[in-house]
mmCIF file with all atom_site columns, C-alpha atoms and ligand atoms in Angstrom:
data_model
loop_
_atom_site.group_PDB
_atom_site.id
_atom_site.type_symbol
_atom_site.label_atom_id
_atom_site.label_alt_id
_atom_site.label_comp_id
_atom_site.label_asym_id
_atom_site.label_entity_id
_atom_site.label_seq_id
_atom_site.pdbx_PDB_ins_code
_atom_site.Cartn_x
_atom_site.Cartn_y
_atom_site.Cartn_z
_atom_site.occupancy
_atom_site.B_iso_or_equiv
_atom_site.pdbx_formal_charge
_atom_site.auth_seq_id
_atom_site.auth_comp_id
_atom_site.auth_asym_id
_atom_site.auth_atom_id
_atom_site.pdbx_PDB_model_num
ATOM   1   C CA  . MET A 1 1   ? 15.326  20.686  1.176   1.00 0.00 ? 234 MET A CA  1
ATOM   2   C CA  . ASN A 1 2   ? 14.339  18.218  4.040   1.00 0.00 ? 235 ASN A CA  1
ATOM   3   C CA  . ARG A 1 3   ? 16.266  14.710  2.489   1.00 0.00 ? 236 ARG A CA  1
ATOM   4   C CA  . LEU A 1 4   ? 15.156  13.041  5.332   1.00 0.00 ? 237 LEU A CA  1
ATOM   5   C CA  . THR A 1 5   ? 10.994  12.555  4.339   1.00 0.00 ? 238 THR A CA  1
ATOM   6   C CA  . ALA A 1 6   ? 9.937   9.547   2.283   1.00 0.00 ? 239 ALA A CA  1
ATOM   7   C CA  . ILE A 1 7   ? 6.665   8.797   1.010   1.00 0.00 ? 240 ILE A CA  1
ATOM   8   C CA  . CYS A 1 8   ? 5.044   4.963   0.809   1.00 0.00 ? 241 CYS A CA  1
ATOM   9   C CA  . PRO A 1 9   ? 2.467   5.217   -2.063  1.00 0.00 ? 242 PRO A CA  1
ATOM   10  C CA  . GLY A 1 10  ? -0.007  2.433   -3.092  1.00 0.00 ? 243 GLY A CA  1
ATOM   11  C CA  . SER A 1 11  ? -3.422  2.060   -3.262  1.00 0.00 ? 244 SER A CA  1
ATOM   12  C CA  . PHE A 1 12  ? -3.549  -0.171  -0.363  1.00 0.00 ? 245 PHE A CA  1
ATOM   13  C CA  . ASP A 1 13  ? -7.245  -2.105  -1.471  1.00 0.00 ? 246 ASP A CA  1
ATOM   14  C CA  . PRO A 1 14  ? -7.122  -3.383  1.342   1.00 0.00 ? 247 PRO A CA  1
ATOM   15  C CA  . VAL A 1 15  ? -3.658  -2.473  3.585   1.00 0.00 ? 248 VAL A CA  1
ATOM   16  C CA  . THR A 1 16  ? -1.408  -6.363  3.421   1.00 0.00 ? 249 THR A CA  1
ATOM   17  C CA  . PHE A 1 17  ? 1.864   -7.551  5.779   1.00 0.00 ? 250 PHE A CA  1
ATOM   18  C CA  . GLY A 1 18  ? 3.556   -7.090  2.628   1.00 0.00 ? 251 GLY A CA  1
ATOM   19  C CA  . HIS A 1 19  ? 2.654   -3.368  2.656   1.00 0.00 ? 252 HIS A CA  1
ATOM   20  C CA  . LEU A 1 20  ? 3.424   -3.142  6.383   1.00 0.00 ? 253 LEU A CA  1
ATOM   21  C CA  . ASP A 1 21  ? 6.629   -4.731  6.184   1.00 0.00 ? 254 ASP A CA  1
ATOM   22  C CA  . ILE A 1 22  ? 7.669   -2.099  3.356   1.00 0.00 ? 255 ILE A CA  1
ATOM   23  C CA  . ILE A 1 23  ? 6.839   1.142   5.444   1.00 0.00 ? 256 ILE A CA  1
ATOM   24  C CA  . THR A 1 24  ? 8.167   -0.325  8.974   1.00 0.00 ? 257 THR A CA  1
ATOM   25  C CA  . ARG A 1 25  ? 11.400  -0.393  7.368   1.00 0.00 ? 258 ARG A CA  1
ATOM   26  C CA  . ALA A 1 26  ? 10.756  2.844   5.159   1.00 0.00 ? 259 ALA A CA  1
ATOM   27  C CA  . SER A 1 27  ? 10.264  4.102   8.660   1.00 0.00 ? 260 SER A CA  1
ATOM   28  C CA  . ARG A 1 28  ? 13.728  2.804   9.723   1.00 0.00 ? 261 ARG A CA  1
ATOM   29  C CA  . LEU A 1 29  ? 15.331  4.571   7.186   1.00 0.00 ? 262 LEU A CA  1
ATOM   30  C CA  . PHE A 1 30  ? 13.481  7.858   7.331   1.00 0.00 ? 263 PHE A CA  1
ATOM   31  C CA  . GLU A 1 31  ? 12.437  10.271  9.502   1.00 0.00 ? 264 GLU A CA  1
ATOM   32  C CA  . LYS A 1 32  ? 9.601   10.945  8.390   1.00 0.00 ? 265 LYS A CA  1
ATOM   33  C CA  . VAL A 1 33  ? 7.277   8.371   6.185   1.00 0.00 ? 266 VAL A CA  1
ATOM   34  C CA  . ILE A 1 34  ? 4.014   9.219   4.276   1.00 0.00 ? 267 ILE A CA  1
ATOM   35  C CA  . VAL A 1 35  ? 2.028   6.856   3.410   1.00 0.00 ? 268 VAL A CA  1
ATOM   36  C CA  . VAL A 1 36  ? -0.145  8.224   0.962   1.00 0.00 ? 269 VAL A CA  1
ATOM   37  C CA  . VAL A 1 37  ? -3.456  6.539   -0.765  1.00 0.00 ? 270 VAL A CA  1
ATOM   38  C CA  . ALA A 1 38  ? -3.201  6.984   -4.154  1.00 0.00 ? 271 ALA A CA  1
ATOM   39  C CA  . SER A 1 39  ? -5.742  6.840   -7.101  1.00 0.00 ? 272 SER A CA  1
ATOM   40  C CA  . ASN A 1 40  ? -5.189  3.960   -9.446  1.00 0.00 ? 273 ASN A CA  1
ATOM   41  C CA  . GLY A 1 41  ? -7.056  4.347   -12.684 1.00 0.00 ? 274 GLY A CA  1
ATOM   42  C CA  . ALA A 1 42  ? -6.685  0.791   -13.411 1.00 0.00 ? 275 ALA A CA  1
ATOM   43  C CA  . LYS A 1 43  ? -8.824  -0.785  -10.802 1.00 0.00 ? 276 LYS A CA  1
ATOM   44  C CA  . HIS A 1 44  ? -11.609 -0.589  -8.763  1.00 0.00 ? 277 HIS A CA  1
ATOM   45  C CA  . CYS A 1 45  ? -11.430 -0.077  -5.231  1.00 0.00 ? 278 CYS A CA  1
ATOM   46  C CA  . SER A 1 46  ? -13.390 -1.830  -2.684  1.00 0.00 ? 279 SER A CA  1
ATOM   47  C CA  . PHE A 1 47  ? -13.034 0.181   -0.228  1.00 0.00 ? 280 PHE A CA  1
ATOM   48  C CA  . THR A 1 48  ? -13.548 4.561   0.056   1.00 0.00 ? 281 THR A CA  1
ATOM   49  C CA  . PRO A 1 49  ? -10.049 5.837   0.269   1.00 0.00 ? 282 PRO A CA  1
ATOM   50  C CA  . GLU A 1 50  ? -11.350 7.143   4.018   1.00 0.00 ? 283 GLU A CA  1
ATOM   51  C CA  . GLU A 1 51  ? -11.413 3.342   4.686   1.00 0.00 ? 284 GLU A CA  1
ATOM   52  C CA  . ARG A 1 52  ? -8.530  2.518   3.349   1.00 0.00 ? 285 ARG A CA  1
ATOM   53  C CA  . VAL A 1 53  ? -6.308  5.476   5.361   1.00 0.00 ? 286 VAL A CA  1
ATOM   54  C CA  . LYS A 1 54  ? -8.358  4.242   8.475   1.00 0.00 ? 287 LYS A CA  1
ATOM   55  C CA  . MET A 1 55  ? -7.102  0.418   8.133   1.00 0.00 ? 288 MET A CA  1
ATOM   56  C CA  . ILE A 1 56  ? -4.107  1.436   7.453   1.00 0.00 ? 289 ILE A CA  1
ATOM   57  C CA  . LYS A 1 57  ? -3.470  3.566   11.035  1.00 0.00 ? 290 LYS A CA  1
ATOM   58  C CA  . LYS A 1 58  ? -5.111  0.846   12.857  1.00 0.00 ? 291 LYS A CA  1
ATOM   59  C CA  . CYS A 1 59  ? -2.368  -1.553  11.730  1.00 0.00 ? 292 CYS A CA  1
ATOM   60  C CA  . ILE A 1 60  ? 0.879   1.371   12.315  1.00 0.00 ? 293 ILE A CA  1
ATOM   61  C CA  . ALA A 1 61  ? 0.677   2.041   15.467  1.00 0.00 ? 294 ALA A CA  1
ATOM   62  C CA  . GLY A 1 62  ? 3.525   2.657   17.558  1.00 0.00 ? 295 GLY A CA  1
ATOM   63  C CA  . LEU A 1 63  ? 5.760   3.897   14.580  1.00 0.00 ? 296 LEU A CA  1
ATOM   64  C CA  . ASP A 1 64  ? 5.670   7.153   15.663  1.00 0.00 ? 297 ASP A CA  1
ATOM   65  C CA  . ASN A 1 65  ? 7.094   8.946   12.434  1.00 0.00 ? 298 ASN A CA  1
ATOM   66  C CA  . VAL A 1 66  ? 4.350   7.577   10.329  1.00 0.00 ? 299 VAL A CA  1
ATOM   67  C CA  . GLU A 1 67  ? 2.185   9.555   9.169   1.00 0.00 ? 300 GLU A CA  1
ATOM   68  C CA  . VAL A 1 68  ? -1.030  8.748   6.721   1.00 0.00 ? 301 VAL A CA  1
ATOM   69  C CA  . VAL A 1 69  ? -2.924  10.300  4.028   1.00 0.00 ? 302 VAL A CA  1
ATOM   70  C CA  . HIS A 1 70  ? -5.973  10.452  0.708   1.00 0.00 ? 303 HIS A CA  1
ATOM   71  C CA  . PHE A 1 71  ? -4.018  12.581  -1.640  1.00 0.00 ? 304 PHE A CA  1
ATOM   72  C CA  . GLY A 1 72  ? -6.483  12.352  -5.160  1.00 0.00 ? 305 GLY A CA  1
ATOM   73  C CA  . GLY A 1 73  ? -3.352  13.912  -7.656  1.00 0.00 ? 306 GLY A CA  1
ATOM   74  C CA  . LEU A 1 74  ? -0.465  13.442  -8.849  1.00 0.00 ? 307 LEU A CA  1
ATOM   75  C CA  . LEU A 1 75  ? 1.659   11.655  -6.821  1.00 0.00 ? 308 LEU A CA  1
ATOM   76  C CA  . ALA A 1 76  ? 4.754   13.505  -8.108  1.00 0.00 ? 309 ALA A CA  1
ATOM   77  C CA  . ASP A 1 77  ? 2.962   17.053  -6.962  1.00 0.00 ? 310 ASP A CA  1
ATOM   78  C CA  . TYR A 1 78  ? 2.258   15.863  -3.672  1.00 0.00 ? 311 TYR A CA  1
ATOM   79  C CA  . ALA A 1 79  ? 6.010   14.717  -3.165  1.00 0.00 ? 312 ALA A CA  1
ATOM   80  C CA  . ALA A 1 80  ? 6.864   18.367  -4.068  1.00 0.00 ? 313 ALA A CA  1
ATOM   81  C CA  . LYS A 1 81  ? 4.555   19.487  -1.591  1.00 0.00 ? 314 LYS A CA  1
ATOM   82  C CA  . ARG A 1 82  ? 5.811   17.664  1.135   1.00 0.00 ? 315 ARG A CA  1
ATOM   83  C CA  . ASN A 1 83  ? 9.184   17.960  0.582   1.00 0.00 ? 316 ASN A CA  1
ATOM   84  C CA  . ALA A 1 84  ? 9.640   14.167  -0.067  1.00 0.00 ? 317 ALA A CA  1
ATOM   85  C CA  . THR A 1 85  ? 13.021  13.366  -1.934  1.00 0.00 ? 318 THR A CA  1
ATOM   86  C CA  . ALA A 1 86  ? 12.145  9.611   -1.841  1.00 0.00 ? 319 ALA A CA  1
ATOM   87  C CA  . ILE A 1 87  ? 9.349   7.432   -2.905  1.00 0.00 ? 320 ILE A CA  1
ATOM   88  C CA  . VAL A 1 88  ? 9.846   3.995   -1.560  1.00 0.00 ? 321 VAL A CA  1
ATOM   89  C CA  . LYS A 1 89  ? 7.903   0.753   -3.219  1.00 0.00 ? 322 LYS A CA  1
ATOM   90  C CA  . GLY A 1 90  ? 8.515   -3.150  -2.653  1.00 0.00 ? 323 GLY A CA  1
ATOM   91  C CA  . LEU A 1 91  ? 8.968   -5.293  -5.581  1.00 0.00 ? 324 LEU A CA  1
ATOM   92  C CA  . ARG A 1 92  ? 8.212   -8.287  -5.301  1.00 0.00 ? 325 ARG A CA  1
ATOM   93  C CA  . ALA A 1 93  ? 7.720   -11.042 -8.530  1.00 0.00 ? 326 ALA A CA  1
ATOM   94  C CA  . MET A 1 94  ? 9.694   -10.349 -11.851 1.00 0.00 ? 327 MET A CA  1
ATOM   95  C CA  . SER A 1 95  ? 5.901   -9.297  -12.761 1.00 0.00 ? 328 SER A CA  1
ATOM   96  C CA  . ASP A 1 96  ? 6.133   -6.244  -10.852 1.00 0.00 ? 329 ASP A CA  1
ATOM   97  C CA  . PHE A 1 97  ? 9.201   -4.850  -12.698 1.00 0.00 ? 330 PHE A CA  1
ATOM   98  C CA  . GLU A 1 98  ? 7.982   -3.349  -16.088 1.00 0.00 ? 331 GLU A CA  1
ATOM   99  C CA  . TYR A 1 99  ? 4.761   -1.268  -13.326 1.00 0.00 ? 332 TYR A CA  1
ATOM   100 C CA  . GLU A 1 100 ? 6.957   -0.131  -11.638 1.00 0.00 ? 333 GLU A CA  1
ATOM   101 C CA  . PHE A 1 101 ? 9.901   0.858   -13.708 1.00 0.00 ? 334 PHE A CA  1
ATOM   102 C CA  . GLN A 1 102 ? 7.512   2.921   -15.945 1.00 0.00 ? 335 GLN A CA  1
ATOM   103 C CA  . MET A 1 103 ? 6.097   5.008   -12.620 1.00 0.00 ? 336 MET A CA  1
ATOM   104 C CA  . ALA A 1 104 ? 9.731   5.381   -11.323 1.00 0.00 ? 337 ALA A CA  1
ATOM   105 C CA  . LEU A 1 105 ? 10.885  7.238   -14.644 1.00 0.00 ? 338 LEU A CA  1
ATOM   106 C CA  . THR A 1 106 ? 7.783   8.955   -14.772 1.00 0.00 ? 339 THR A CA  1
ATOM   107 C CA  . ASN A 1 107 ? 7.629   10.032  -11.588 1.00 0.00 ? 340 ASN A CA  1
ATOM   108 C CA  . LYS A 1 108 ? 11.060  11.169  -11.850 1.00 0.00 ? 341 LYS A CA  1
ATOM   109 C CA  . LYS A 1 109 ? 10.070  12.894  -15.404 1.00 0.00 ? 342 LYS A CA  1
ATOM   110 C CA  . LEU A 1 110 ? 7.233   14.997  -13.074 1.00 0.00 ? 343 LEU A CA  1
ATOM   111 C CA  . ASN A 1 111 ? 9.746   15.841  -10.468 1.00 0.00 ? 344 ASN A CA  1
ATOM   112 C CA  . PRO A 1 112 ? 13.057  15.576  -10.576 1.00 0.00 ? 345 PRO A CA  1
ATOM   113 C CA  . ASN A 1 113 ? 13.741  15.787  -7.104  1.00 0.00 ? 346 ASN A CA  1
ATOM   114 C CA  . VAL A 1 114 ? 12.588  12.811  -6.305  1.00 0.00 ? 347 VAL A CA  1
ATOM   115 C CA  . GLU A 1 115 ? 13.876  8.975   -6.425  1.00 0.00 ? 348 GLU A CA  1
ATOM   116 C CA  . THR A 1 116 ? 12.386  6.151   -6.302  1.00 0.00 ? 349 THR A CA  1
ATOM   117 C CA  . LEU A 1 117 ? 13.900  2.988   -3.884  1.00 0.00 ? 350 LEU A CA  1
ATOM   118 C CA  . PHE A 1 118 ? 12.694  0.105   -3.949  1.00 0.00 ? 351 PHE A CA  1
ATOM   119 C CA  . LEU A 1 119 ? 12.882  -2.210  -1.325  1.00 0.00 ? 352 LEU A CA  1
ATOM   120 C CA  . THR A 1 120 ? 13.006  -6.229  -1.640  1.00 0.00 ? 353 THR A CA  1
ATOM   121 C CA  . THR A 1 121 ? 10.542  -7.405  -0.699  1.00 0.00 ? 354 THR A CA  1
ATOM   122 C CA  . ALA A 1 122 ? 10.417  -10.071 2.437   1.00 0.00 ? 355 ALA A CA  1
ATOM   123 C CA  . SER A 1 123 ? 10.260  -13.777 0.752   1.00 0.00 ? 356 SER A CA  1
ATOM   124 C CA  . GLN A 1 124 ? 7.467   -14.650 2.797   1.00 0.00 ? 357 GLN A CA  1
ATOM   125 C CA  . ASN A 1 125 ? 5.453   -12.034 1.040   1.00 0.00 ? 358 ASN A CA  1
ATOM   126 C CA  . MET A 1 126 ? 6.114   -12.292 -2.419  1.00 0.00 ? 359 MET A CA  1
ATOM   127 C CA  . TYR A 1 127 ? 2.887   -13.437 -3.461  1.00 0.00 ? 360 TYR A CA  1
ATOM   128 C CA  . LEU A 1 128 ? 1.047   -11.458 -1.440  1.00 0.00 ? 361 LEU A CA  1
ATOM   129 C CA  . SER A 1 129 ? -1.459  -9.145  -2.932  1.00 0.00 ? 362 SER A CA  1
ATOM   130 C CA  . SER A 1 130 ? -4.898  -6.794  -2.009  1.00 0.00 ? 363 SER A CA  1
ATOM   131 C CA  . SER A 1 131 ? -6.757  -8.825  -4.328  1.00 0.00 ? 364 SER A CA  1
ATOM   132 C CA  . MET A 1 132 ? -5.566  -11.848 -3.808  1.00 0.00 ? 365 MET A CA  1
ATOM   133 C CA  . VAL A 1 133 ? -6.797  -11.376 -0.483  1.00 0.00 ? 366 VAL A CA  1
ATOM   134 C CA  . LYS A 1 134 ? -10.343 -9.940  -1.497  1.00 0.00 ? 367 LYS A CA  1
ATOM   135 C CA  . GLN A 1 135 ? -10.887 -12.986 -3.228  1.00 0.00 ? 368 GLN A CA  1
ATOM   136 C CA  . ILE A 1 136 ? -9.780  -15.483 -0.469  1.00 0.00 ? 369 ILE A CA  1
ATOM   137 C CA  . ALA A 1 137 ? -12.437 -13.856 1.650   1.00 0.00 ? 370 ALA A CA  1
ATOM   138 C CA  . SER A 1 138 ? -14.988 -13.083 -0.573  1.00 0.00 ? 371 SER A CA  1
ATOM   139 C CA  . MET A 1 139 ? -15.167 -17.459 -0.488  1.00 0.00 ? 372 MET A CA  1
ATOM   140 C CA  . GLY A 1 140 ? -14.577 -17.589 3.239   1.00 0.00 ? 373 GLY A CA  1
ATOM   141 C CA  . GLY A 1 141 ? -10.888 -18.641 3.222   1.00 0.00 ? 374 GLY A CA  1
ATOM   142 C CA  . ASP A 1 142 ? -8.647  -17.195 6.677   1.00 0.00 ? 375 ASP A CA  1
ATOM   143 C CA  . ILE A 1 143 ? -7.356  -14.912 5.779   1.00 0.00 ? 376 ILE A CA  1
ATOM   144 C CA  . SER A 1 144 ? -5.185  -14.177 9.063   1.00 0.00 ? 377 SER A CA  1
ATOM   145 C CA  . SER A 1 145 ? -1.512  -14.922 7.689   1.00 0.00 ? 378 SER A CA  1
ATOM   146 C CA  . PHE A 1 146 ? -1.874  -11.547 5.006   1.00 0.00 ? 379 PHE A CA  1
ATOM   147 C CA  . VAL A 1 147 ? -3.440  -8.987  7.192   1.00 0.00 ? 380 VAL A CA  1
ATOM   148 C CA  . PRO A 1 148 ? -3.020  -7.937  10.890  1.00 0.00 ? 381 PRO A CA  1
ATOM   149 C CA  . GLU A 1 149 ? -6.000  -8.694  13.448  1.00 0.00 ? 382 GLU A CA  1
ATOM   150 C CA  . GLU A 1 150 ? -6.631  -5.217  13.161  1.00 0.00 ? 383 GLU A CA  1
ATOM   151 C CA  . ILE A 1 151 ? -8.409  -5.160  10.219  1.00 0.00 ? 384 ILE A CA  1
ATOM   152 C CA  . LYS A 1 152 ? -9.768  -8.806  9.366   1.00 0.00 ? 385 LYS A CA  1
ATOM   153 C CA  . GLU A 1 153 ? -12.907 -8.220  10.206  1.00 0.00 ? 386 GLU A CA  1
ATOM   154 C CA  . ASP A 1 154 ? -13.141 -4.676  8.368   1.00 0.00 ? 387 ASP A CA  1
ATOM   155 C CA  . ILE A 1 155 ? -12.564 -6.705  5.314   1.00 0.00 ? 388 ILE A CA  1
ATOM   156 C CA  . ILE A 1 156 ? -14.669 -9.943  5.661   1.00 0.00 ? 389 ILE A CA  1
ATOM   157 C CA  . ASP A 1 157 ? -17.241 -7.532  6.604   1.00 0.00 ? 390 ASP A CA  1
ATOM   158 C CA  . ARG A 1 158 ? -17.080 -5.739  2.952   1.00 0.00 ? 391 ARG A CA  1
ATOM   159 C CA  . ILE A 1 159 ? -15.636 -8.807  1.132   1.00 0.00 ? 392 ILE A CA  1
ATOM   160 C CA  . TYR A 1 160 ? -17.799 -11.941 1.909   1.00 0.00 ? 393 TYR A CA  1
ATOM   161 C CA  . ILE A 1 161 ? -20.260 -12.887 -0.307  1.00 0.00 ? 394 ILE A CA  1
ATOM   162 C CA  . LYS A 1 162 ? -23.298 -14.365 1.665   1.00 0.00 ? 395 LYS A CA  1
ATOM   163 C CA  . ASN A 1 163 ? -24.663 -17.131 1.001   1.00 0.00 ? 396 ASN A CA  1
ATOM   164 C CA  . SER A 1 164 ? -22.261 -17.765 -1.637  1.00 0.00 ? 397 SER A CA  1
ATOM   165 C CA  . GLU A 1 165 ? -21.832 -20.741 -3.409  1.00 0.00 ? 398 GLU A CA  1
ATOM   166 C CA  . THR A 1 166 ? -18.839 -21.564 -1.212  1.00 0.00 ? 399 THR A CA  1
ATOM   167 C CA  . GLY A 1 167 ? -21.846 -21.744 1.764   1.00 0.00 ? 400 GLY A CA  1
ATOM   168 C CA  . VAL A 1 168 ? -18.528 -21.973 4.018   1.00 0.00 ? 401 VAL A CA  1
ATOM   169 C CA  . GLU A 1 169 ? -18.967 -19.942 6.758   1.00 0.00 ? 402 GLU A CA  1
ATOM   170 C CA  . PRO A 1 170 ? -15.831 -16.921 7.585   1.00 0.00 ? 403 PRO A CA  1
HETATM 171 O O1  . LIG B 2 .   ? -0.906  -0.167  -5.295  1.00 0.00 ? 135 LIG B O1  1
HETATM 172 P P1  . LIG B 2 .   ? -0.561  0.210   -6.436  1.00 0.00 ? 135 LIG B P1  1
HETATM 173 O O2  . LIG B 2 .   ? -2.016  -0.033  -7.693  1.00 0.00 ? 135 LIG B O2  1
HETATM 174 O O3  . LIG B 2 .   ? 0.392   -0.412  -7.212  1.00 0.00 ? 135 LIG B O3  1
HETATM 175 O O4  . LIG B 2 .   ? 0.356   1.943   -6.303  1.00 0.00 ? 135 LIG B O4  1
HETATM 176 C C1  . LIG B 2 .   ? 0.047   2.930   -7.994  1.00 0.00 ? 135 LIG B C1  1
HETATM 177 C C2  . LIG B 2 .   ? -0.079  4.265   -7.195  1.00 0.00 ? 135 LIG B C2  1
HETATM 178 C C3  . LIG B 2 .   ? -1.026  4.716   -6.706  1.00 0.00 ? 135 LIG B C3  1
HETATM 179 C C4  . LIG B 2 .   ? 1.321   4.074   -6.570  1.00 0.00 ? 135 LIG B C4  1
HETATM 180 C C5  . LIG B 2 .   ? 0.026   4.978   -8.897  1.00 0.00 ? 135 LIG B C5  1
HETATM 181 O O5  . LIG B 2 .   ? -1.198  4.342   -9.975  1.00 0.00 ? 135 LIG B O5  1
HETATM 182 C C6  . LIG B 2 .   ? 0.421   6.465   -8.812  1.00 0.00 ? 135 LIG B C6  1
HETATM 183 O O6  . LIG B 2 .   ? 1.368   6.896   -8.120  1.00 0.00 ? 135 LIG B O6  1
HETATM 184 N N1  . LIG B 2 .   ? -0.985  7.091   -8.119  1.00 0.00 ? 135 LIG B N1  1
HETATM 185 C C7  . LIG B 2 .   ? -1.267  8.529   -8.235  1.00 0.00 ? 135 LIG B C7  1
HETATM 186 C C8  . LIG B 2 .   ? -1.490  9.047   -9.486  1.00 0.00 ? 135 LIG B C8  1
HETATM 187 C C9  . LIG B 2 .   ? -0.112  9.708   -10.228 1.00 0.00 ? 135 LIG B C9  1
HETATM 188 O O7  . LIG B 2 .   ? 0.345   9.594   -9.999  1.00 0.00 ? 135 LIG B O7  1
HETATM 189 N N2  . LIG B 2 .   ? -0.194  8.829   -11.629 1.00 0.00 ? 135 LIG B N2  1
HETATM 190 C C10 . LIG B 2 .   ? 1.189   8.429   -12.218 1.00 0.00 ? 135 LIG B C10 1
HETATM 191 C C11 . LIG B 2 .   ? 1.650   7.315   -11.578 1.00 0.00 ? 135 LIG B C11 1
HETATM 192 S S1  . LIG B 2 .   ? 3.429   7.107   -12.362 1.00 0.00 ? 135 LIG B S1  1
#
C-alpha cells in the first residue's frame, strides 16, 4: 500500500489562506496530496463543487504534487479508493476540536487504514473561516488578507450584495 498519499478534505466554500497553508504544508510532508472538495450535510454552500475545485486550482499553481477533485460520497471510501493513508486537517481554536475528533473517529471506524493528522493552524489564521470571508465580502469589506488575489473577484462577484444597506462599494 502507498503510505505517502494524503487527503486534505473540506467544504472550501471558498478556500482561504488558512486552507492553503495546510495544503502547502501537507504537500511538503507527503509524496502526493489530494484536496477533496466534499459535501458537508450541515452546510449550505454558495459555490458549486466545480466552482470550488476551480478556485482551489487557481491558488495552488506551483504545487506539483497536489491534485484537486470533487467527491460526493464518504471520505473514508474515497481514501480507500485512492490508497490514501492519511487525512490531513487544520485545527484552529478549541471550538474545532470536538467536531474534528468526532469525524476522525468515525472515519477510522469506516476505514481502519486511514489516520487523521491535525496540523496546527498558523496563528494569523486562527480565527479565519470561509463564512467570515463571505460575510465580509457581502458587505463590501476588503477580503485581501483572507484569500488570494486570484479568487478575490470570483468571491465578490458571487457574494457582494449589490445595493446592500451598507452602500459600500467593494
Ligand atoms: O470544511 P468542513 O465543512 O469542516 O469539512 C467537512 C467535510 C466536508 C470534510 C466532512 O463533512 C466530510 O468528510 N464530508 C464527506 C462525507 C463524509 O464522509 N461524512 C462523514 C464524515 S465523518
